[in-house]
Every structure is written in C-alpha cells, then in structure tokens.
XYZ file of C-alpha atoms in Angstrom:
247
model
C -48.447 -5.764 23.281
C -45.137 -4.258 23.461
C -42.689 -4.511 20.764
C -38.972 -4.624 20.517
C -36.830 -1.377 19.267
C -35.550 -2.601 15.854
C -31.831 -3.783 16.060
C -29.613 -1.648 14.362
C -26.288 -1.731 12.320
C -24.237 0.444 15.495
C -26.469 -1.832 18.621
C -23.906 -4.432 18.757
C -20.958 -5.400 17.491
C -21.009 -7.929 14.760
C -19.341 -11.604 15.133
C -17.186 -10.160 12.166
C -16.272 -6.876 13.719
C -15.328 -8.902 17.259
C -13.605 -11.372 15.179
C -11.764 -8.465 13.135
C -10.755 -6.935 16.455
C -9.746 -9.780 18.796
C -7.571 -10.830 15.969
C -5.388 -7.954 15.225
C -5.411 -5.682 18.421
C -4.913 -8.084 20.677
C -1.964 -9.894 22.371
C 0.401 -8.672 19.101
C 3.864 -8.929 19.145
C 4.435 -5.087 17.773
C 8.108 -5.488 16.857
C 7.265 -8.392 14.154
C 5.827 -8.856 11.021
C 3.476 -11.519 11.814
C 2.112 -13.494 9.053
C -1.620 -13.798 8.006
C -1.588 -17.114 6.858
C 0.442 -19.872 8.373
C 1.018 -21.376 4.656
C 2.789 -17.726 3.729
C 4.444 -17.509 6.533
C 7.244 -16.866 4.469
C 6.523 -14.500 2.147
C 6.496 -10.477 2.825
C 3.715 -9.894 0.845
C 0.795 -11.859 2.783
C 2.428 -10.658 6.023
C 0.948 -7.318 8.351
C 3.263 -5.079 10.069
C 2.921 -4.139 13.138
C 4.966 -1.234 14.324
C 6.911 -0.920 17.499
C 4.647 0.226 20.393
C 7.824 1.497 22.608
C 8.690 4.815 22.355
C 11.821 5.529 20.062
C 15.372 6.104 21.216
C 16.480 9.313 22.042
C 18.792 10.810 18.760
C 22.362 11.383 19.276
C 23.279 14.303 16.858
C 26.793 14.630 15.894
C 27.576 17.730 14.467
C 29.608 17.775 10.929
C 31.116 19.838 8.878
C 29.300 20.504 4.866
C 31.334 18.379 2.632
C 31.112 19.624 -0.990
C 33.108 16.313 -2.750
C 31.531 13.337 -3.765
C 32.910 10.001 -4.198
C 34.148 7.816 -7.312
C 31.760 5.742 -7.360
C 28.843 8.572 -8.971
C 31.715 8.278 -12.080
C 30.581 4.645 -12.803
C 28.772 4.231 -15.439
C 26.438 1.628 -13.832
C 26.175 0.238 -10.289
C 26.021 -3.339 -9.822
C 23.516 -4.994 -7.240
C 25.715 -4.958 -4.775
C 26.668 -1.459 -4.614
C 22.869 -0.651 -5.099
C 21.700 -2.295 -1.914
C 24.990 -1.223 -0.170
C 23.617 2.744 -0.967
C 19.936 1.905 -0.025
C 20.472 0.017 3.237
C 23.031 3.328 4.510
C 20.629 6.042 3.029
C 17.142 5.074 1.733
C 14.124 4.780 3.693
C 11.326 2.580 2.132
C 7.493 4.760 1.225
C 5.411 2.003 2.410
C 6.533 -1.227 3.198
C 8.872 -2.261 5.997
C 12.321 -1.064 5.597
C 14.771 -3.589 6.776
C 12.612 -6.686 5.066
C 12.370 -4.908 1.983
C 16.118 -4.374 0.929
C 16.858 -7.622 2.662
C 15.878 -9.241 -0.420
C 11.667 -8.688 -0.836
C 12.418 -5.521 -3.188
C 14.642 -6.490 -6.583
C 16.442 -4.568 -8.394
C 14.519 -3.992 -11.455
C 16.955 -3.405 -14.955
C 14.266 -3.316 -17.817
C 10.819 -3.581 -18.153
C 8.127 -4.669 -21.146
C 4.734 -4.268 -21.712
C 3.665 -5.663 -17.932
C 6.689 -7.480 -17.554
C 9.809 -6.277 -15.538
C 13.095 -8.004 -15.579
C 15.766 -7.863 -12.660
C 19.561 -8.531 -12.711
C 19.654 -12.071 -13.593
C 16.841 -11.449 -16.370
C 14.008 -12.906 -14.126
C 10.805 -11.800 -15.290
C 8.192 -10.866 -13.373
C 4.248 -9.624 -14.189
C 3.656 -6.154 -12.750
C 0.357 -7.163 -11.238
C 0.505 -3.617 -9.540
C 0.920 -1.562 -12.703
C 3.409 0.382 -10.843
C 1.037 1.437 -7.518
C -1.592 1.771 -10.464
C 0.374 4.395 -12.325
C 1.188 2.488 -15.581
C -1.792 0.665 -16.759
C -1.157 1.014 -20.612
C 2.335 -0.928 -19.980
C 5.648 -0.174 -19.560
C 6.580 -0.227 -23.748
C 6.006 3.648 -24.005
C 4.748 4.186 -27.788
C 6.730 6.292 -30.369
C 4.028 8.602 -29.847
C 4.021 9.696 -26.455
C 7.854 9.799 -26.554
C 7.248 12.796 -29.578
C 4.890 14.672 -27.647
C 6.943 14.385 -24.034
C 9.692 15.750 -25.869
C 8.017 18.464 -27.484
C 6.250 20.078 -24.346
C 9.915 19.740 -22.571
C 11.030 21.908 -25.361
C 8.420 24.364 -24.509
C 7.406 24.749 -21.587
C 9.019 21.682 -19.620
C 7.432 22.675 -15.822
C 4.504 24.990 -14.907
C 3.091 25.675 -11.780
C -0.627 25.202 -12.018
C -1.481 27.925 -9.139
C 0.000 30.905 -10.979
C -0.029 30.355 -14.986
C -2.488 28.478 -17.590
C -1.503 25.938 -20.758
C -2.861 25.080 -23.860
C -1.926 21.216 -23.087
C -4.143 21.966 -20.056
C -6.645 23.350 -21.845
C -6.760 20.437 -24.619
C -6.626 17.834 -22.194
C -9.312 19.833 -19.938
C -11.623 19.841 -23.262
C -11.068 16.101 -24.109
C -11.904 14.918 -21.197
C -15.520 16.849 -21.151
C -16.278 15.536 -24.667
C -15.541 11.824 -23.485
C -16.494 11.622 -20.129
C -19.952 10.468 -19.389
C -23.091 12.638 -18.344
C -22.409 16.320 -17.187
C -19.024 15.354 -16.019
C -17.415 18.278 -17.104
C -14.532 19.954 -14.738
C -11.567 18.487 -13.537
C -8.613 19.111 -11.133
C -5.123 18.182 -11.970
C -3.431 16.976 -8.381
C 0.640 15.408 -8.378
C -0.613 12.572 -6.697
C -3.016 9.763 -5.797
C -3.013 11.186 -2.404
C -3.489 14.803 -3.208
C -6.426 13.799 -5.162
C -7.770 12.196 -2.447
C -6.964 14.903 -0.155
C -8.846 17.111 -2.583
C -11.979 14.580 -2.682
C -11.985 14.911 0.985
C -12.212 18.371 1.406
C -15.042 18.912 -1.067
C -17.223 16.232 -0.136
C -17.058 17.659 3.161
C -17.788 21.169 1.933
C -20.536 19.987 -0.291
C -22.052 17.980 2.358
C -21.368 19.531 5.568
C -20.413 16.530 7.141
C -17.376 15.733 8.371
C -17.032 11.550 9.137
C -15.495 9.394 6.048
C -15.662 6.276 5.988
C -13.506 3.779 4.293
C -12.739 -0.317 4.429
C -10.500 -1.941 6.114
C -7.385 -3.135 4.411
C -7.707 -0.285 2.176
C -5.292 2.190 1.079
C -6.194 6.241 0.351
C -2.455 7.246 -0.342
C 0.748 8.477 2.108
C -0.362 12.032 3.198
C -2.204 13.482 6.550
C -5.771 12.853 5.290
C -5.842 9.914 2.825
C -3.128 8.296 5.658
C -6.336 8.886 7.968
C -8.788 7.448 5.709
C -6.367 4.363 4.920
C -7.602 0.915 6.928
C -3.887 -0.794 6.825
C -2.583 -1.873 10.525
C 0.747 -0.064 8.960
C -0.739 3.466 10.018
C -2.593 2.442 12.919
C 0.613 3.272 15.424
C 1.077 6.961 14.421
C -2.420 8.038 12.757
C -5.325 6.330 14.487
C -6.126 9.265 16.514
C -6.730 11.667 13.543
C -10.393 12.541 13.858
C -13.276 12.388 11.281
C -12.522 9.030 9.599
C-alpha cells in the first residue's frame, strides 16, 4: 500500500509562522508605534516601530555660506537638560530607536553612573540592565587599574591602525587569549564593532562553507551595518533592508 511523503519543516506553514505573519504584516498602521501589549501600551520599550511606507518628501536644499564662529553657549561649563534636549532635537539623529519618541522624554539624560547603576539629573537611579548595548559588563566603576594602563598606552602609542602596523598590547592580548580560551581556539580578529564582527563572521562562514543563506531569529539583533542589518529580525529594518538577499 501506498504511503504518504513525510511532512517536512518548509511543506506548510506553521500555525506559529501564520500567526507571526498575520500579526505584524498585516493591516499596520506604518506611521505609528503600535504597542505589543495592550497593558504597555504606554511604554516605548514594549512597543514595535513601524516605519512610514510612503515615500519621503522631496529635500529642499538651501544653499549657505561656511560659517567658521561658534556660539556662547560651547563656553559653558555644563549644559543643563534643557539646553541638552534643545541641541539633540535640532541636530541629533537617534542609532536605533525612534527619533522623535526618544528625546521626547524615553531617553534621560544620564549625569553619573556606578557599578550597574546610572543616575540622571534629578539623581534617579536606574539598573543598566543593557550593560551599555552589552559593552560594559564589568560595571561602570572603572578600577584604578585599567585607568593606569589606558593612560599609559595613550602615552605611547594612543591610535594604531591595525591594517598597516603591529603592537605588543596586540600581541599580549593575542597570546592571553590562546592560553585561556578553551580547546584549539587559538586566533582572533580585533573588529571596532559588534557589527563588524559580525560582518566578519558572515563572510567566513560563507567562505568556509560555501553557502551563502544565514539564518537568524526573529526579534533578534546582528548590529547597524549592511550585513548584520540583513541578518537582524527587528520590524525596525524591515522597510529599507528586507530585500537584501542571502538571509
């Protein structure tokens, strides 16, 4: 008797994937920042954004003359709140998050910071859950230590491009890590950047392999640049990089 093909993953769309779909592709309102949950409606960070789908006005340049001066207020010796959100709403575009929402009030202005706690202007304190986009996860109390040895190396050799001269604190760092690292991990590339890593880890996975497709989960996040952008799953990108192929 004849037996059914086995089912697999790609057949049929799961309940999950239709569900997944249905809910954020369809009948959006793309000039809003619609909230997930009805309960947190109100706050920015449980919201997705969904950018406008209309095509953007036509720019109206004005041309000026260079202006070499620059006004009084760089003399101060510190800028109240005010004056800081005054600056960043005329000439600051936010990295990730929504512009507009984010200096009306979902950013703060941060003036100290302690071991994972940051403090604003009021002296608020707040736990840095994020560890600064993951960058400082020893802290933000820098030990008397590291301060000695960042000030050293700026005293010698304070920049170096990596692409046309060598180190020694390359070197020691290079030979630290092989001693401590586990197995034959044992060579290691020194990128700016959570996304240029990733950009790197794309591009030799693909060599090594000779495959091409990445694949990544949805509400994740790769980094800013062409590639990890691509590989990202956050409706944020889906407006201007959805078409990039491979991922």
């Amino acid at each position: 008797r004849s037996q059914k093909p086995p089912r697999t993953m790609l057949s049929k769309p799961s309940t999950l994937s239709r569900h997944l779909f249905n809910r954020y592709t369809s009948k959006q309102n793309f000039s809003t920042l619609k909230a997930t949950r009805t309960r947190h409606a109100n706050s920015i960070v449980n919201q997705i954004y969904q950018p406008q789908s209309k095509s953007l006005p036509t720019l109206n340049v004005t041309p000026i003359e260079s202006n070499t001066t620059y006004s009084d207020i760089h003399d101060q010796f510190e800028w109240d709140d005010a004056l800081i959100n005054e600056s960043l709403n005329k000439h600051c575009l936010m990295a990730w998050g929504a512009t507009d929402p984010m200096l009306a009030g979902a950013a703060k202005v941060i003036r100290g910071n302690d071991g994972v706690y940051l403090f604003d202007s009021n002296g608020k304190k707040y736990i840095d859950f994020s560890s600064q986009a993951v960058c400082s996860n020893l802290g933000h109390t820098m030990p008397d230590e590291i301060k000695q040895s960042i000030d050293k190396q700026i005293e010698s050799v304070s920049f170096l491009y990596g692409g046309l001269a060598i180190s020694e604190i390359r070197a020691r760092l290079s030979q630290l890590l092989a001693e401590i690292c586990p197995g034959d991990i044992n060579g290691f590339l020194f990128p700016s950047s959570g996304s240029e890593a990733n950009e790197g880890a794309i591009r030799i996975a693909r060599k090594y392999t000779g495959r091409k497709k990445i694949m990544s989960r949805y509400r994740s996040y790769h980094g800013g640049t062409l590639g990890s952008l691509a590989m990202t799953g956050d409706s944020r990108r889906f407006d201007v990089d959805k078409d990039i192929p491979g991922f």
